[in-house]
Coordinates of C-alpha atoms and ligand atoms in Angstrom, one line a residue:
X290 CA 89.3 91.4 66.4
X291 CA 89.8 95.2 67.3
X292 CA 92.9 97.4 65.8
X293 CA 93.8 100.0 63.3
X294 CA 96.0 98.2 60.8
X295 CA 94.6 95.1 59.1
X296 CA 98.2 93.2 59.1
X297 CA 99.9 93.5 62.1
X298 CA 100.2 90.7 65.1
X299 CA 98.0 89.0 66.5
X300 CA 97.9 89.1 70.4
X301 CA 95.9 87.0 72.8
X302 CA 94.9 88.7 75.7
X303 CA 92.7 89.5 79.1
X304 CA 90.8 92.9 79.4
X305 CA 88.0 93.9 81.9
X306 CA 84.9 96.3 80.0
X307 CA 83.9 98.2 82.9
X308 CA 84.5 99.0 86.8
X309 CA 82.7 96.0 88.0
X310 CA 83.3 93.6 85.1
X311 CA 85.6 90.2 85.2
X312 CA 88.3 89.6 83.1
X313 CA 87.5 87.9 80.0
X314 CA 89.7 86.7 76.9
X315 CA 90.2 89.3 74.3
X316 CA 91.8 89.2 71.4
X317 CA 93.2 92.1 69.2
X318 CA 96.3 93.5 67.0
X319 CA 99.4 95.1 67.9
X320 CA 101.2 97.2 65.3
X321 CA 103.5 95.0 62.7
X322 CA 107.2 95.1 63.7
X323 CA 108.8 99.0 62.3
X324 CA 112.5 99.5 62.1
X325 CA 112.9 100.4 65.6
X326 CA 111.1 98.1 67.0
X327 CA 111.2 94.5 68.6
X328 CA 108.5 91.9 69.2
X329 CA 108.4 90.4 73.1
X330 CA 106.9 87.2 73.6
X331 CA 105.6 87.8 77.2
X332 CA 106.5 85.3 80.0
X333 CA 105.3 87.0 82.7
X334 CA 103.5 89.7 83.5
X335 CA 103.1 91.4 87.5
X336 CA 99.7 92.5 89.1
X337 CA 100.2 96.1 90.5
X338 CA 97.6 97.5 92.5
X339 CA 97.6 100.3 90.0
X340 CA 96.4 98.2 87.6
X341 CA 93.4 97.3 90.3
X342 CA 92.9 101.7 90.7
X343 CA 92.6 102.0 87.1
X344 CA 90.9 98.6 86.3
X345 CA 88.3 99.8 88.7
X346 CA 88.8 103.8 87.7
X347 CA 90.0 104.7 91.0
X348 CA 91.3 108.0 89.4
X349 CA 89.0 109.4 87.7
X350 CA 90.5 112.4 87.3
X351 CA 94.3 111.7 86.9
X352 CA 94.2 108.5 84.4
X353 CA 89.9 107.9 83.4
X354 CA 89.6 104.6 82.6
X355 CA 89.2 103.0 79.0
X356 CA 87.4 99.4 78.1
X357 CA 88.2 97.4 77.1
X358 CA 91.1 97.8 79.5
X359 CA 94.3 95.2 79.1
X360 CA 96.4 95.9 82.0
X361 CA 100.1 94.9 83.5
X362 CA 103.5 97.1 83.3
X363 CA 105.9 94.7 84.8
X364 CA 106.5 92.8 82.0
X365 CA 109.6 90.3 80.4
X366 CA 109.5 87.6 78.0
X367 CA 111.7 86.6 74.7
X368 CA 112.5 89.2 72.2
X369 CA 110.8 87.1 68.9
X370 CA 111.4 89.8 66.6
X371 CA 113.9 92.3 65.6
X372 CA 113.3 95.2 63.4
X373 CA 116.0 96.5 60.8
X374 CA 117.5 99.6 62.5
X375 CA 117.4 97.8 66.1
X376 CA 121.1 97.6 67.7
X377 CA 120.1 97.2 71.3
X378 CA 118.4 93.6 71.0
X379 CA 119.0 90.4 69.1
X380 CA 116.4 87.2 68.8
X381 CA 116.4 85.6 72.3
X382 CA 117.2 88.4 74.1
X383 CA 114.9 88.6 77.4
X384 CA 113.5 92.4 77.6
X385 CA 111.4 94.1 80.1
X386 CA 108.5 96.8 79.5
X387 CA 107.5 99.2 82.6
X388 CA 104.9 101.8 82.8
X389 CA 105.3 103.7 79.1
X390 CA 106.4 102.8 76.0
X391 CA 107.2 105.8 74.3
X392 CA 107.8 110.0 74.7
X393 CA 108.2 112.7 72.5
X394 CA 111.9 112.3 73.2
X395 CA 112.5 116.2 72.5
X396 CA 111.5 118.3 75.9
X397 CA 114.3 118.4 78.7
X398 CA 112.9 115.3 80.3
X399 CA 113.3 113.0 77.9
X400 CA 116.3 114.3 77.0
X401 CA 117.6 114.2 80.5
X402 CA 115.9 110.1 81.2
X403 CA 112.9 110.9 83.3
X404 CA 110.8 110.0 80.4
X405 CA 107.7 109.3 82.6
X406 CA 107.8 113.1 83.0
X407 CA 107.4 113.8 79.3
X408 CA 105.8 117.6 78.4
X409 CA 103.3 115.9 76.1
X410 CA 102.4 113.2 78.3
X411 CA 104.4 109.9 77.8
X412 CA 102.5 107.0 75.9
X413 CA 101.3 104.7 78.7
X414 CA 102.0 100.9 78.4
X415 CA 98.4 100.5 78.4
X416 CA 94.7 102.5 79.0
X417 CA 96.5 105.0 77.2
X418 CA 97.2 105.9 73.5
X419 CA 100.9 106.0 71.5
X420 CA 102.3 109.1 70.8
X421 CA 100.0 109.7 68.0
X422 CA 97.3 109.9 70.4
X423 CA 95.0 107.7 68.6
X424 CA 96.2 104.0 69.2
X425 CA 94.9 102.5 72.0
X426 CA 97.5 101.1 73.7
X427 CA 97.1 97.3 75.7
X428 CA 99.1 96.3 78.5
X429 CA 101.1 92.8 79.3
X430 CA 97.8 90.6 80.2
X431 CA 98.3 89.1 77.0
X432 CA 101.0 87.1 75.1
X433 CA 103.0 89.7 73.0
X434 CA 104.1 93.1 73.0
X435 CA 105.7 95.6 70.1
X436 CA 107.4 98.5 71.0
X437 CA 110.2 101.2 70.5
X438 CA 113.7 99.6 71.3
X439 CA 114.5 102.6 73.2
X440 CA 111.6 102.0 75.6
X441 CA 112.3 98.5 76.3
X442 CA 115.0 97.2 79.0
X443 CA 117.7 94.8 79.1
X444 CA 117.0 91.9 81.2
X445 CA 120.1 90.2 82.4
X446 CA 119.0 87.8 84.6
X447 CA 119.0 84.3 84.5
X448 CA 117.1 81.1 85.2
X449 CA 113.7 82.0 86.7
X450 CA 112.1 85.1 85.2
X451 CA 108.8 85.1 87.3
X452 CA 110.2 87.1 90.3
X453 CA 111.9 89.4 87.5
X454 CA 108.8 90.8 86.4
X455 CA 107.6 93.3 89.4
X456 CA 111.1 94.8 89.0
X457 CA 109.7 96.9 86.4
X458 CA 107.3 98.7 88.6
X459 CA 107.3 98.1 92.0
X460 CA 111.2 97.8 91.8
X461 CA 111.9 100.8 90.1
X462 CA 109.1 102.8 92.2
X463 CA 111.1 102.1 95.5
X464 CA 114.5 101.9 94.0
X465 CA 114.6 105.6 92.6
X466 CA 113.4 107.5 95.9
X467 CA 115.8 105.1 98.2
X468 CA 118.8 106.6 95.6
X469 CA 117.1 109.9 95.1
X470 CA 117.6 110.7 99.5
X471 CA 120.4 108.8 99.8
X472 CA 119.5 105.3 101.8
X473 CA 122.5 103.4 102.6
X474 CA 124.8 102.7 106.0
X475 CA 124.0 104.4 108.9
X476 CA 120.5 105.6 107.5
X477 CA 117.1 104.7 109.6
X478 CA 114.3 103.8 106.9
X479 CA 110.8 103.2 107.7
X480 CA 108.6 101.0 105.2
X481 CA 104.9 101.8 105.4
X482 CA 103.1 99.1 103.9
X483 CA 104.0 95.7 103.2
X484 CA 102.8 94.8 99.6
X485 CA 104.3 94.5 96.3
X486 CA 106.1 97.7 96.4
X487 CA 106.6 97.1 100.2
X488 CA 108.6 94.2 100.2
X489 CA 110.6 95.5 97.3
X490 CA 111.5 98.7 99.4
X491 CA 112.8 96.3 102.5
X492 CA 114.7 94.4 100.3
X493 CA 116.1 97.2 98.4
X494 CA 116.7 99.6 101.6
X495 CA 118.4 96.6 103.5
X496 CA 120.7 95.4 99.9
X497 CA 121.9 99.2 100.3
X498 CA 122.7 98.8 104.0
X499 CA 120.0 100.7 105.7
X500 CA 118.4 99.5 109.1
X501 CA 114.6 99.0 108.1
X502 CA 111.5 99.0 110.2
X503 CA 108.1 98.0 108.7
X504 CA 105.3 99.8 109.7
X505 CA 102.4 97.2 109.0
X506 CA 99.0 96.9 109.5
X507 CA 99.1 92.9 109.2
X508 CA 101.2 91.1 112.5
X509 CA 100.9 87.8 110.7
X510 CA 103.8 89.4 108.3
X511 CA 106.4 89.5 111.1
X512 CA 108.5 86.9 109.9
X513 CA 108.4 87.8 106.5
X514 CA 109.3 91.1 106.7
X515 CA 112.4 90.0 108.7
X516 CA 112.9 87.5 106.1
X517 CA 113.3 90.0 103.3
X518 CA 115.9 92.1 105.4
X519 CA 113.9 94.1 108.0
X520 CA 115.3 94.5 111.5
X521 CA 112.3 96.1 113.2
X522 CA 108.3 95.1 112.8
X523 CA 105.8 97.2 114.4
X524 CA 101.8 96.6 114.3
X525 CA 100.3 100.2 113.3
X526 CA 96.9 99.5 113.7
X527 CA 97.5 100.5 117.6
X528 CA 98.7 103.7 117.8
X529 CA 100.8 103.6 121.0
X530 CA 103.1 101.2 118.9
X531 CA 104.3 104.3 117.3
X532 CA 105.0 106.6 120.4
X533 CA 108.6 104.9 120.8
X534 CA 109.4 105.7 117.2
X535 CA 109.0 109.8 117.4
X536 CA 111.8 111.2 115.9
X537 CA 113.9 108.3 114.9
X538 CA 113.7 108.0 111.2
X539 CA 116.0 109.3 108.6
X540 CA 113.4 108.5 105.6
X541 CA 110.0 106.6 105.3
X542 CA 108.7 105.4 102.2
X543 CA 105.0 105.3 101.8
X544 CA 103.4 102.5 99.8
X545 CA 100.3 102.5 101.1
X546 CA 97.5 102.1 98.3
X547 CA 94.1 102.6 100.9
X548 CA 93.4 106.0 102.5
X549 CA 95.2 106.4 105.2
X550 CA 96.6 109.2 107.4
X551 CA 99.9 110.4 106.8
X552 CA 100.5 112.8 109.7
X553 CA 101.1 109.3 112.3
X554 CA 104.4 108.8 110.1
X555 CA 105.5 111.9 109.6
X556 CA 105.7 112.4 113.4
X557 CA 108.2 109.6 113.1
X558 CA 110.8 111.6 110.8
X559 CA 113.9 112.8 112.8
X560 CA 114.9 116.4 112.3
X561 CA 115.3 116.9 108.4
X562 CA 114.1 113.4 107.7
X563 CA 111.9 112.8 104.4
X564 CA 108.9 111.1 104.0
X565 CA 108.5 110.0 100.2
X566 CA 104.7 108.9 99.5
X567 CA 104.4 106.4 96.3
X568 CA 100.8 104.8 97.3
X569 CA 98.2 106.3 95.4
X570 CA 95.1 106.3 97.4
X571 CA 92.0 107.5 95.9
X572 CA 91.0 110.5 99.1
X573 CA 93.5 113.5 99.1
X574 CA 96.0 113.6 102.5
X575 CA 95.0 116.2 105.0
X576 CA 98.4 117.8 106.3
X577 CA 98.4 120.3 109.1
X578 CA 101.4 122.6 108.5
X579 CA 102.8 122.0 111.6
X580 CA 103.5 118.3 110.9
X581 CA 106.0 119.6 108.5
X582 CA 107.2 122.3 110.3
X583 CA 107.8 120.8 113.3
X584 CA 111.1 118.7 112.5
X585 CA 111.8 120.6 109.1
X586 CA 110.2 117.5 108.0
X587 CA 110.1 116.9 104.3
X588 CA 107.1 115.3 102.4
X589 CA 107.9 114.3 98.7
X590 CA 106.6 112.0 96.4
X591 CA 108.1 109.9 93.7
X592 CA 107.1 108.5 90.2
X593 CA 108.4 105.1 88.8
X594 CA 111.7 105.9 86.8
X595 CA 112.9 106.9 83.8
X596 CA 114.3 104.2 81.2
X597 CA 118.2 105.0 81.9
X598 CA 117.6 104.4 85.6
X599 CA 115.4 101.4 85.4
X600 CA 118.2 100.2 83.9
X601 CA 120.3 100.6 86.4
X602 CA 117.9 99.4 88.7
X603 CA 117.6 95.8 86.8
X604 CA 121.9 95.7 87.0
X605 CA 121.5 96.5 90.2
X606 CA 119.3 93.9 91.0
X607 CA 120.9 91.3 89.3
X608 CA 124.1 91.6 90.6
X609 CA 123.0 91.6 93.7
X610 CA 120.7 88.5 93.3
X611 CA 117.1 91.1 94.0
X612 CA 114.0 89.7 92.9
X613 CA 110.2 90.0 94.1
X614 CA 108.8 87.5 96.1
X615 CA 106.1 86.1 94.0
X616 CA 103.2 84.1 93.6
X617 CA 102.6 83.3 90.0
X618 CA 98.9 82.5 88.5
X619 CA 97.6 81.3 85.6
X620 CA 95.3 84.0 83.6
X621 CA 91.7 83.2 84.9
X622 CA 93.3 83.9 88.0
X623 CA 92.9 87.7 88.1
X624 CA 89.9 88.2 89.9
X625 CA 91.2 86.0 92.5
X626 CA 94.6 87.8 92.5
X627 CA 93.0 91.1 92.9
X628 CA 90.2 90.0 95.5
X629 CA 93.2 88.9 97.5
X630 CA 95.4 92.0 96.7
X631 CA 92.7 94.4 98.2
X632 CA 92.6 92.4 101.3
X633 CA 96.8 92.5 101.5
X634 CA 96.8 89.2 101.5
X635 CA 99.3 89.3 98.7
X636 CA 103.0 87.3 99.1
X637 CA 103.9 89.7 98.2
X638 CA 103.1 90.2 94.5
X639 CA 101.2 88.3 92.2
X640 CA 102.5 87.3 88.2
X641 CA 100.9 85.9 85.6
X642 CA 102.4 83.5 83.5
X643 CA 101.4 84.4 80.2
X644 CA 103.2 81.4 78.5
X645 CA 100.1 79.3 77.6
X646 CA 97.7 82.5 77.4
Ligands
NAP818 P1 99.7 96.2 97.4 O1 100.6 95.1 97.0 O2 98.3 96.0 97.5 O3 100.3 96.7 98.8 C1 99.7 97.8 99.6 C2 99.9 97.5 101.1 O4 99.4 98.6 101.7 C3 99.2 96.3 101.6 O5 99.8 95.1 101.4 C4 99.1 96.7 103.1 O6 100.3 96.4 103.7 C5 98.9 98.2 103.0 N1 97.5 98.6 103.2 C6 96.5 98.2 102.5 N2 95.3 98.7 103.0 C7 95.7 99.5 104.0 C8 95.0 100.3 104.9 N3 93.6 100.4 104.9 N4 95.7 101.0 105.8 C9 97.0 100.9 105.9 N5 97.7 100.1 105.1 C10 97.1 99.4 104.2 O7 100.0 97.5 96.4 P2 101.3 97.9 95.6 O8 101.2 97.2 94.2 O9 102.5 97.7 96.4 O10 100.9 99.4 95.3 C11 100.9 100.3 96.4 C12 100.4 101.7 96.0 O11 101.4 102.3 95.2 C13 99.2 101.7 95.1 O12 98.4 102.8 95.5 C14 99.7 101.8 93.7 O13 98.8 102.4 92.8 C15 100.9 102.8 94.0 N6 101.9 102.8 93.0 C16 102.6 104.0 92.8 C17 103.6 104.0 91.9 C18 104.4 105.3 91.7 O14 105.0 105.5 90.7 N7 104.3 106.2 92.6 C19 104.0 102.9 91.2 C20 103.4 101.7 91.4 C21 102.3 101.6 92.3 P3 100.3 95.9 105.3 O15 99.5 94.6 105.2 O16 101.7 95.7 105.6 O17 99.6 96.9 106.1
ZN819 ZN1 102.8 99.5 88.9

């Protein structure tokens, strides 16, 4: 057993010890339940490819890898445990964890809900440390989770929780640039990429009345992607696909996680049109000036989202019936799940159910 306080709670989970290494049952302590915090009893948990990147240390220098490493942000289950002080959730209440689980809550940031942009570095849900820098924090590949109430989100969906899960990353990742430019009626949107984030942009653009096109480099996801709200499919791997699209986007979203260049798309935008890029992919983009200038083209990128409007994502979704499209696995399924996410052979994300962990 591995943790800092001898009581505390005892947490079954899955962690990989190096780049190459499988996942293998670990078990270690969260912190006991303080006055501010509750006690989730994970259901499921989502497999970002982030969690592949840094499972594999694909950023080396942004977020090094730790190991053991416990991954998963996209995380809901039962609240099983209420401290003293905590107004915002009772026992039974379903709660979500995303990408951090605390902030130093005083820099204009967090005082203004984008959190993730914390001056002294937010307290990552896991391969990171809590605020006091020294606590290793574990992600949602494992059966419980304590944290802060104020970090935690109010789930208020019902019945199946499964597709639920991914909201808390890949929904909130596409949600808060679609809002951030503006998507609705009238609007042209390009969706590069059609993965877990991918599908989540389609269905999110389309629920706010855009006209989407998916920019893919899979054909066999044709009917899919006009299943989850797309109007257009084009095949980018041939790059005369693309010549009828010059200048006829308002706003592209970039999920792409492989390098990839970006200048193809950008040649897309109309004039004044934005491309937001939230792939990470490990080789830096090469941009020649006039890709941007050309157009007045904008290139922006975008970060999760801070707790009030993952919130307000998760409303959103549920009253408008959103969830991810999901394949859910049992634990010693991860290697499979990831082997199958690097080929994008993913429909369209994968969650564990950590029930019977
Ligand atoms: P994913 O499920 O693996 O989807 C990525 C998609 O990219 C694939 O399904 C595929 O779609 C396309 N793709 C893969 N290889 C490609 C290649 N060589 N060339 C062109 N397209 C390729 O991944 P995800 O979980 O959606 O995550 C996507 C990226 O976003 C990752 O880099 C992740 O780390 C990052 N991310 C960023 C944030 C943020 O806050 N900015 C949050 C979460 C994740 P097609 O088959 O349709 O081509
Ligand atoms: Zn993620």
């Amino acid at each position: 057993m591995i943790g800092t306080e001898k009581a505390g709670t005892a947490t079954k989970g899955y962690a990989t010890h190096g780049p190459d290494a499988k996942f293998e049952p670990f078990n270690f302590i969260r912190r006991d339940v303080g006055p501010n915090d509750i006690l989730i009893d994970i259901q499921y948990c989502g497999v970002c490819h982030s969690d592949i990147h840094q499972a594999k240390n694909e950023w080396p220098d942004t977020m090094p890898a730790t190991y053991p490493m416990v991954p998963g942000h996209e995380i809901v289950g039962r609240v099983a445990q209420v401290g003293g002080e905590v107004t915002k959730f009772k026992l039974g209440d379903t709660a979500g964890i995303g990408c951090f689980i605390d902030s130093c809550r005083e820099c204009e940031p967090c005082k203004s809900g984008v959190e993730q942009f914390c001056q002294k570095g937010c307290a990552m849900t896991y391969n990171g440390t809590e605020m006091d820098r020294v606590t290793r924090t574990y992600g949602g590949y494992s059966n419980k989770y304590v944290t802060d109430e104020n970090y935690a989100l109010k789930v208020n969906a019902t019945g199946d929780l499964s597709g639920v899960a991914p909201l808390l990353c890949a929904g909130i990742t596409t949600y808060s640039p679609l809002r951030r430019f503006n998507v609705g009626p009238g609007k042209r949107v390009g969706v590069v990429g059609l993965g877990g984030l991918g599908h989540m942009g389609v269905k999110l653009a389309a629920s706010m009345g855009a006209d989407v096109t998916v920019l893919s480099t899979s054909p066999g996801k044709e009917p899919d992607a006009k299943a989850l709200g797309a109007n257009n499919f084009v095949v980018t791997r041939e790059p005369e696909n693309l010549a009828p699209l010059a200048w006829s986007f308002d706003f592209i979203l970039d999920t792409v996680s492989a390098d990839h260049d970006l200048n193809p798309y950008l040649g897309l935008l109309k004039i004044n049109g934005t491309m937001v890029v939230v792939g990470a992919p490990k080789k830096p983009a090469e941009i020649p000036a006039f890709s941007l200038i050309w157009g007045n083209h904008g290139l922006a990128g975008s970060a999760i989202g801070g707790i009030p409007e993952t919130q307000e994502m998760l409303d959103y979704c549920a009253a408008n019936n959103i969830t991810a499209d999901v394949e859910v696995i049992t634990p010693d399924r991860i290697e499979e799940a990831y082997d199958r996410t690097l080929k994008s052979d993913v429909r369209y994300r994968f969650v564990i159910d950590m029930q019977n962990a």
